DNA sequence: CCTAATGCCTAG
DNA sequence: TGAGCTAGGCATTAGG
């Protein structure tokens, strides 16, 4: 940034004495108009950020990555943690994947992986033998080549349809390989719309009905699935197997850029030594704009006046760069590089150069996706800074903000903007917190308060312009806040362990990191399902839209409403739906219909089961379902997270681990959910409705077993009564008055009922409520006990206190009333 | 004044 | 592969 140097140097030399003089106090003592609070903020910030060595921020802040040093591609391997991936051609080769990553020593890598061809399948006509397929193959090759001029080959192979068990009978499929993945969609639609010319020997009398295709999936995912690459895992290119690109061949700004064939690429499973993380460089930034009175800043009018940046290496607690790019002059901030600019254009360009030098792997911030990124881009466009929007790792690849939207039943419609930074991961803490945490407010201020226990004391937006138009010191004040806003996302990310948790999810489900924020549950499931299907040579049909059809869900036991002054034990099935799917081997691949049962001569209860819903599935003895294998992996990861949770003592870390455990639980439950998603791509209502029907049967049976066993007639002190239950839980009043007795009985009852079910179904004794206030279905409160000494917490479900559609007063009133009732046991007092 | 449909949010 | 699922409470509103 040569343009920036003069003002910047001036600022530093002018005020060096101040830095040396009393860094801690900064300017506070000599600037009476500055608030006490601001100095506190600064002091805290300085503590948080820590000291750089010495005081000369300019000299000590090394922007560039460590140099690569000598590298001998004939002797040394390239080994990196993959962080981003994209489809991209290389030279004449239309099919290549670009993998971006970071080595253990922190160097950036881009690897072109070539030679992998995209494909899809179609089924040969029913009854075709291999001999019949020969001429059909030739026919297809010519016909398809006319429609889609990228057919590489048509190959006849034995495969099996994912849906339905047909006695392990494989049948003939044609694998159509293309030379350019961009055409796969066109190929698919050519086949599926079934233009008349595709009609082979009049086999399809109805020329409207097209040919069903199988295994159609995006090229990048296909590549990752077939090569066994999971998102955020380690990739190795052995010496001699890759070629380093010469300068003129390079497409990226990465320190290492190489090319290799996909067959030589090693994708390490993310376990053992490959569970490590690379020292990713993380840039956290924030911008301030000078808006006008009462108007939200508009990029065509309102300038960007400051950009604060904080750069940290993953695994280190303190940032190694922090700076503020300022329009106009700005007094110094302790241990912070201030870069001053007279012209906004220069500032923007200098920031872009900074970005390129720092070469961050991860860019984070608060609402950067919908504000900072688009604003910077629009502003630069307005100022005609044509060289500005290049933030990617791919040379000549412009950064643009695109409209994107996400809509689903559960999340509703969400409009967002997507800005490409190819090769760098983005993590918008706002999006992340909105996704993972239910809060009343999502301002940076309240989120920081929630997780970091800190108010940020906003500079009111009307003040921004005023401060900017003031003196170097008022602009410094603004810069301090801007810096703080840049640093908070970094601290939130550390505190919430976002990178670790999301990395685990990417590794378990196999999808690229950025999918976790931009996509839903379906893609994760599909990634896992395709991997399993590939192992077993199963092909997955591209289901046409099914008619929307609802199915019955879970039972909620009619509550015996009231206030209970005796301990109420809660028994809960662990991961109910996933365990049902596992226990009964429910899967696409085990689904049977009457025909196949007859044809294969299967014996009921031995070879297959009939679910309470009337659907039929073969037993694990005949064939083990894919779903139960997928669930094993998800639940295994969840179990490990829960184990860590149990041994962790820090309460905040516990909460974070709990969040991780919950995310894995939702992914497991979504396996069930997707089978019931008729708008999705892999619906299978027999699985979904059988799962819920088993669930309904199980909660009934649990209730009956408990009430039948714990009776006076059987020598217990009271007749037990199930007063409530929802989906997978029962609340039992054993009648005993002592916590200890209730816990003992609960423990015993859980084991007793578990023994009546198939593995891995397990009923667990989880907690005792004492006392317990049961208001209605899905509405109750109680003191939550897991030990006899002290209650863990007051637990409130569904009541106004936990709902966000109420005013705070109502919540506080209800909260105090509940406190009175439950803790003080003062029912009369609560009535007032 | 009553009921049914709808929206929102939560339980599981 | 665009998008996990159902049950259910409670406030509001449309319609008679
Ligand atoms: N987001 C959710 C939560 C639950 N369920 C369904 C499937 C679960 O198996 C069942 C019971 O839900 P719980 O909340 O009790 O959770 P689990 O039983 O799955 O897990 P835990 O082991 O924590 O009890 O409800 C679901 O489909 N989606």
Coordinates of N, CA and C (backbone and C1' of nucleotides) in Angstrom, one line a residue, chain A residues 216-217 407 519 521-523 553 681 777 803, chain C residues 1-11:
Chain A
X216 N -27.7 -38.6 -9.5 CA -27.4 -37.2 -10.0 C -27.1 -36.4 -8.8
X217 N -26.0 -35.8 -8.8 CA -25.5 -35.0 -7.6 C -24.5 -34.0 -8.2
X407 N -35.1 -21.3 2.2 CA -36.4 -21.4 2.7 C -36.7 -22.9 3.1
X519 N -26.3 -24.1 3.8 CA -27.2 -25.2 3.4 C -27.9 -25.8 4.6
X521 N -30.1 -29.4 6.4 CA -29.8 -30.8 6.9 C -29.7 -31.8 5.8
X522 N -30.4 -31.5 4.7 CA -30.5 -32.5 3.6 C -29.2 -32.8 3.0
X523 N -28.4 -31.8 2.8 CA -27.1 -32.0 2.0 C -26.2 -32.8 2.9
X553 N -47.6 -38.4 13.8 CA -46.4 -38.2 14.6 C -46.5 -38.9 15.9
X681 N -35.6 -34.6 -1.4 CA -35.2 -35.4 -2.5 C -35.1 -36.9 -2.1
X777 N -50.4 -29.8 28.3 CA -49.5 -30.5 27.4 C -48.4 -29.5 27.0
X803 N -40.8 -18.3 26.3 CA -41.3 -17.9 24.9 C -40.8 -16.5 24.6
Chain C
dT1 P -27.4 -29.2 -1.1 O5' -27.6 -29.9 -2.5 C5' -29.0 -30.2 -2.7 C4' -29.0 -30.7 -4.1 C3' -30.3 -30.5 -4.9 O3' -30.1 -29.4 -5.7 C1' -29.4 -32.6 -5.4
dG2 P -31.3 -28.5 -6.2 O5' -31.5 -27.7 -4.9 C5' -30.5 -26.7 -4.5 C4' -31.0 -26.1 -3.2 C3' -31.3 -27.0 -2.1 O3' -30.9 -26.5 -0.9 C1' -33.2 -25.7 -2.7
dA3 P -30.8 -27.5 0.3 O5' -32.2 -27.3 1.1 C5' -32.5 -26.2 1.8 C4' -33.9 -26.2 2.4 C3' -34.2 -27.6 2.9 O3' -33.9 -27.6 4.3 C1' -36.0 -26.8 1.5
dG4 P -33.3 -28.8 5.0 O5' -34.5 -29.9 5.0 C5' -35.5 -29.8 6.0 C4' -35.9 -31.2 6.3 C3' -37.2 -31.3 7.1 O3' -38.3 -31.5 6.2 C1' -35.5 -32.5 8.2
dC5 P -39.7 -31.0 6.6 O5' -40.2 -32.0 7.7 C5' -40.4 -33.4 7.3 C4' -40.8 -34.2 8.5 C3' -42.1 -33.6 9.2 O3' -43.2 -34.1 8.7 C1' -40.4 -34.1 10.8
dT6 P -44.6 -33.4 9.0 O5' -45.0 -33.9 10.4 C5' -45.3 -35.3 10.7 C4' -45.7 -35.4 12.1 C3' -47.0 -34.7 12.5 O3' -47.7 -35.6 13.4 C1' -45.3 -33.8 13.8
dA7 P -49.1 -35.2 14.0 O5' -48.7 -34.5 15.4 C5' -48.1 -35.3 16.5 C4' -48.3 -34.6 17.8 C3' -49.6 -34.0 18.1 O3' -49.9 -34.1 19.5 C1' -48.0 -32.2 18.1
dG8 P -51.3 -33.7 20.1 O5' -51.0 -32.2 20.5 C5' -50.0 -31.9 21.5 C4' -50.0 -30.5 21.7 C3' -51.4 -29.8 21.7 O3' -51.4 -28.9 22.8 C1' -49.9 -28.6 20.4
dG9 P -52.8 -28.6 23.5 O5' -52.4 -27.3 24.3 C5' -51.2 -27.3 25.0 C4' -50.7 -25.8 25.0 C3' -51.8 -24.8 25.3 O3' -51.2 -23.9 26.3 C1' -50.7 -24.3 23.3
dC10 P -52.2 -23.0 27.1 O5' -52.3 -21.6 26.3 C5' -51.1 -20.9 26.1 C4' -51.3 -19.8 25.1 C3' -52.6 -19.0 25.2 O3' -52.3 -17.7 25.1 C1' -52.3 -19.7 23.0
dA11 P -53.2 -16.5 25.7 O5' -53.1 -15.5 24.5 C5' -51.8 -15.1 24.0 C4' -52.0 -14.4 22.7 C3' -53.2 -13.4 22.6 O3' -52.7 -12.2 22.0 C1' -53.3 -15.1 20.9

